[in-house]
Coordinates of C-alpha atoms in Angstrom, one line a residue:
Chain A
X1 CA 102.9 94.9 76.6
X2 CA 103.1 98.7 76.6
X3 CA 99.6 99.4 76.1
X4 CA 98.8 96.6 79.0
X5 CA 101.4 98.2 81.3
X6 CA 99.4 102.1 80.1
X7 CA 96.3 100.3 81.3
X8 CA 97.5 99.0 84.5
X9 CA 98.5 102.5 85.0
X10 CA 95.2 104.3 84.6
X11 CA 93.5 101.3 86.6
X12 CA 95.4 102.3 89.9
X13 CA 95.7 105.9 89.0
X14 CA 91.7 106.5 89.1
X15 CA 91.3 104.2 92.0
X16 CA 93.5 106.7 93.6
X17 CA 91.5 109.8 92.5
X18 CA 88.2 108.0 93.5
X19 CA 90.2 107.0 97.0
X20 CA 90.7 111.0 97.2
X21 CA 87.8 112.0 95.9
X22 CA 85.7 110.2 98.9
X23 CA 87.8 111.8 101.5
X24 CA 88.3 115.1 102.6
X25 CA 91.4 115.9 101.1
X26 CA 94.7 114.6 99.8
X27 CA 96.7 112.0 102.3
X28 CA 99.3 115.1 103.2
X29 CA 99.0 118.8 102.4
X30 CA 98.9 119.5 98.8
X31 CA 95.6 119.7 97.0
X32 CA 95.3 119.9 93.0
X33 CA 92.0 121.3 91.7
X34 CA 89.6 118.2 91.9
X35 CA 88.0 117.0 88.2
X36 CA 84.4 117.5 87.8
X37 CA 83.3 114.3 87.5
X38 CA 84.7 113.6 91.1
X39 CA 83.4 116.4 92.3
X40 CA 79.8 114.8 93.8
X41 CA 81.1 111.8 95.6
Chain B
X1 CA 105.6 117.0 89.8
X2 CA 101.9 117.8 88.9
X3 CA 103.2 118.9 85.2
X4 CA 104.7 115.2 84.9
X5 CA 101.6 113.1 86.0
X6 CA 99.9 115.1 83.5
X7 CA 102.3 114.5 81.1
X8 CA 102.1 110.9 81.9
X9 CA 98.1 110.7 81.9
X10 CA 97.9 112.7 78.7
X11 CA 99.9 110.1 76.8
X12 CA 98.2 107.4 78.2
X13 CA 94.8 109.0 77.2
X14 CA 96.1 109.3 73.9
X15 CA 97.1 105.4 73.4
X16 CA 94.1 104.2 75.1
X17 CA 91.7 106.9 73.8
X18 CA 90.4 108.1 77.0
X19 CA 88.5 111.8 76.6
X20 CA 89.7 114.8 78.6
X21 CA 87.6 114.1 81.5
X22 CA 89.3 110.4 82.1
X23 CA 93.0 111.6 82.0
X24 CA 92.3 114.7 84.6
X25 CA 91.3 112.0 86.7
X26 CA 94.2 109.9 86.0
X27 CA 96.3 112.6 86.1
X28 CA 95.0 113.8 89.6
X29 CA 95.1 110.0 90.9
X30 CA 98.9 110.0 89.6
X31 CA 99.6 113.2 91.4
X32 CA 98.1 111.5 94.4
X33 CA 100.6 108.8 94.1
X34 CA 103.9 110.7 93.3
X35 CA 103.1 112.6 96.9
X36 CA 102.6 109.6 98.9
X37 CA 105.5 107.7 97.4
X38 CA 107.8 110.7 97.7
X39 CA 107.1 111.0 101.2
X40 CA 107.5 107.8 101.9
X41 CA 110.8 107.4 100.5
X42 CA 112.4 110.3 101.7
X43 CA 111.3 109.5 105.2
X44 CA 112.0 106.1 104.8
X45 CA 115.4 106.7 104.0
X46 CA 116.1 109.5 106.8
X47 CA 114.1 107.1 109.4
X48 CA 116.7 104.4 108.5
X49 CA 119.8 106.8 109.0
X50 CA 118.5 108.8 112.4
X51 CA 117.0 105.0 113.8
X52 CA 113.0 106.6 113.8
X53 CA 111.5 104.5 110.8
X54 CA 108.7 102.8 113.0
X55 CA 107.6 106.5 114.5
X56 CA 108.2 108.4 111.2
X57 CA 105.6 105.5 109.5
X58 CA 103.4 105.8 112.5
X59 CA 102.9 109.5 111.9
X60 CA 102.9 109.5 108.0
X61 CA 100.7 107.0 107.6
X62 CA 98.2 108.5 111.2
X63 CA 98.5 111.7 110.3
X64 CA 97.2 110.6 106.3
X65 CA 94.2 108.2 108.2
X66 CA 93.0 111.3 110.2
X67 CA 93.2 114.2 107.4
X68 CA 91.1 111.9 105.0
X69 CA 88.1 112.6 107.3
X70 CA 89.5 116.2 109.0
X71 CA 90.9 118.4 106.2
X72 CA 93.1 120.9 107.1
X73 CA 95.0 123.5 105.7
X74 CA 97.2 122.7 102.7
X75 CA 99.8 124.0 100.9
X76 CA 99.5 125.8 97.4
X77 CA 102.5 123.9 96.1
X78 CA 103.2 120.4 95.1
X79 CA 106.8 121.2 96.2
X80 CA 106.1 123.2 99.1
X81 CA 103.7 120.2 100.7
X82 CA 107.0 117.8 99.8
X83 CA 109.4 119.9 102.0
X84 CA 106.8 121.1 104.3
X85 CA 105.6 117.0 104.9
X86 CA 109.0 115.7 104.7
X87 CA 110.3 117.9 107.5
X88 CA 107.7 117.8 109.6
X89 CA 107.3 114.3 109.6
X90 CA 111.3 113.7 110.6
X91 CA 111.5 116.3 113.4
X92 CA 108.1 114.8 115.3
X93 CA 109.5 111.5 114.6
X94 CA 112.8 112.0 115.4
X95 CA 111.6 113.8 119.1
X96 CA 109.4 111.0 119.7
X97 CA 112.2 108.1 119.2
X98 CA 114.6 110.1 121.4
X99 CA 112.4 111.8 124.0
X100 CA 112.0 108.3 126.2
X101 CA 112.8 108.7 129.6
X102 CA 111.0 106.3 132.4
X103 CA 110.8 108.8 135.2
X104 CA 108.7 111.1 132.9
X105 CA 105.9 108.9 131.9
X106 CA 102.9 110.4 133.6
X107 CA 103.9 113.8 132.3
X108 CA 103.7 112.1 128.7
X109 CA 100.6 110.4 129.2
X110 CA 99.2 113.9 130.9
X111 CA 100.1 115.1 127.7
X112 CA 98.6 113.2 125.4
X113 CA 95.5 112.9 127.2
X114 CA 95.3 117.2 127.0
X115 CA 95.8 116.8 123.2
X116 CA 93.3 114.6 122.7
X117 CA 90.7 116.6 125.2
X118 CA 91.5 119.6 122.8
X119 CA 91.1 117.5 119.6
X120 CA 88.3 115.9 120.2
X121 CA 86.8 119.4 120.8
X122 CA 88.6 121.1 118.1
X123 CA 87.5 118.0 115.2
X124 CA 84.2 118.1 116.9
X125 CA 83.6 122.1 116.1
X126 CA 85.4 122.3 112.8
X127 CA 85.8 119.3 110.7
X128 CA 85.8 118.8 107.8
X129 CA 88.0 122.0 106.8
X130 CA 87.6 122.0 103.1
X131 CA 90.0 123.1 100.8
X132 CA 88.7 125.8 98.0
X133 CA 90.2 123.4 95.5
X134 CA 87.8 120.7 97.0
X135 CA 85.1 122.1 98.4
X136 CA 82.8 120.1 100.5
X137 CA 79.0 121.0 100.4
X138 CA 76.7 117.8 100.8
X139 CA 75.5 117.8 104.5
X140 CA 75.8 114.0 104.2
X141 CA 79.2 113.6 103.4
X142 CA 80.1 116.0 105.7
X143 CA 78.2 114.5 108.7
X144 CA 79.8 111.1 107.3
X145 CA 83.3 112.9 107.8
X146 CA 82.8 113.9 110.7
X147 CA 81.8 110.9 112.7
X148 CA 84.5 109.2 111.1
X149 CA 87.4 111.8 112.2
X150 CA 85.9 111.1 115.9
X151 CA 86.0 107.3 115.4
X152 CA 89.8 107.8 114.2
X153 CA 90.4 109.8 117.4
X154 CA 88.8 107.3 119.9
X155 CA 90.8 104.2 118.1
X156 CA 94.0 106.4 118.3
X157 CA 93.2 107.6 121.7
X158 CA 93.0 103.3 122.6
X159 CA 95.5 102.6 121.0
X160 CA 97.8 105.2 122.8
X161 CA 97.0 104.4 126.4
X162 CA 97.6 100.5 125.3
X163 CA 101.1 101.6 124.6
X164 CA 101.7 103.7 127.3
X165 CA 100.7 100.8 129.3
X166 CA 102.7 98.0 128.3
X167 CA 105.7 100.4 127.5
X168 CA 107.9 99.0 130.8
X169 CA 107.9 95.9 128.3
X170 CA 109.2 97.5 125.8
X171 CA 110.3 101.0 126.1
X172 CA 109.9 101.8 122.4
X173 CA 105.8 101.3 123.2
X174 CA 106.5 104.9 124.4
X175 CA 107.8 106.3 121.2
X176 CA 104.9 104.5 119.6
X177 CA 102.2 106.0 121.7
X178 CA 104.0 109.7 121.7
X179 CA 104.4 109.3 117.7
X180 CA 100.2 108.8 117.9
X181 CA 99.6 111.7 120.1
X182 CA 102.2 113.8 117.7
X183 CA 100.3 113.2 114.6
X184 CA 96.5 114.3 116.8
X185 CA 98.5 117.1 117.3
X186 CA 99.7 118.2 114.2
X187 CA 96.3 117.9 112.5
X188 CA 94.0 119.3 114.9
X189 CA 96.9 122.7 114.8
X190 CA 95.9 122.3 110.9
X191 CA 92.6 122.6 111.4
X192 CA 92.8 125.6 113.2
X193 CA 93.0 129.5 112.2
X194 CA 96.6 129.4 113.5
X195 CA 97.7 126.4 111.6
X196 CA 96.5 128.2 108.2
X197 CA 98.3 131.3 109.0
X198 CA 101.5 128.9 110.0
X199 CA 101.1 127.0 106.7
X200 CA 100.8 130.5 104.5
X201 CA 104.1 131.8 106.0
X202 CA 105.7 128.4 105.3
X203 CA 104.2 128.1 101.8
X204 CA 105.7 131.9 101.3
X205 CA 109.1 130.6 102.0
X206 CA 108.7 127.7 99.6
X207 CA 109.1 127.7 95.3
X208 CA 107.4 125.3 93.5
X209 CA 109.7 123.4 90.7

């Protein structure tokens, strides 16, 4: 159940980042140094 | 806040064996999320006390469309874009509930239709502002950014005038529209060399926790 509720978790939490990623910035006015790997989207 | 959505993606990387690369994203997705939820929360609940939920949703959530496509200037802090956000967010709101007066109406809709003459011309010159954290560099995406900011602006720009329009039905229409016109104007001033500087002397004031 844990492990299912962990993965549920990282499911919507790189949606998000790929959400962000495709955007010009984050939704209000704080932006954390972007991961590499999103880096050329 | 950023320390704890790391904290969170680093033990979920470690149960579901992601590699390094897999919980930075999480964890940047995560911080992504506390910020949005935080804000909507905290305006939530002050919208429901000061009677301005609608026009503190309209520019959370227009102001949020519009800088996905814009930029603008940010804040260095997690803490300092809470307070900063959160503020902001009530005191347009709150103006825009409570400015409504019937006599006035053409001087609003003069208004609005200055703002967005000047931010049509200001998104047109300068967006997307990039942040150096995220730096954009693909002409592509930014010619893609672009056109979408101005498609934003025109359905906003619509969308306002509709309001303004059918406001004697409903005099909250105003509100609506003026809540619109209050989130153009907040992000076209943070695309501009004075909205930096304004955002710098706020962020000086601010600590991060």
């Amino acid at each position: 159940m844990k492990l299912k509720l962990m993965a549920a978790v990282s499911v919507l939490a790189t949606l998000f980042a790929t959400l962000v990623a495709t955007s010009a910035c984050f939704w209000w006015s704080y932006q954390p140094e972007e991961p590499k790997s999103l880096s050329d989207r | 806040m950023e320390k704890i959505a790391k904290k969170i993606a680093d033990n979920i990387g470690v149960n579901l064996k992601f590699d390094n690369e897999k919980v930075a994203v999480m964890a940047y997705g995560l911080t992504a999320i506390f910020q949005l939820l935080i804000i909507f929360f905290i305006v939530s609940i002050l919208g429901i006390i000061g009677n301005f939920w609608i026009e503190g949703m309209i520019i959370f959530i227009l102001v949020g469309l519009l800088r996905k496509s814009t930029g603008g200037a940010h804040s260095s802090t997690f803490t300092g874009c809470l307070i900063f956000s959160i503020f902001f967010i009530s005191l347009m709101s709150l103006l825009c509930r409570y400015l409504y007066n019937p006599n006035l109406i053409y001087l609003y809709l003069s208004f609005s239709i200055i703002v967005f003459a000047w931010s049509f011309y200001i998104t047109y010159k300068k967006a997307p502002v990039a942040s150096p954290r995220k730096p954009i560099t693909n002409p592509k995406k930014i010619y893609k950014l672009r056109r979408n900011s101005l498609i934003t602006l025109t359905l906003f720009f619509l969308t306002t005038i509709f309001l303004y329009y059918f406001t004697e039905d409903y005099n909250r229409h105003f509100g609506f529209g003026l809540s619109i016109t209050m989130s153009v104007l907040w992000q076209t001033f943070m695309l501009t060399k004075k909205g930096h500087k304004f955002m710098n002397i706020i962020d000086r004031k601010l600590v991060d926790f």
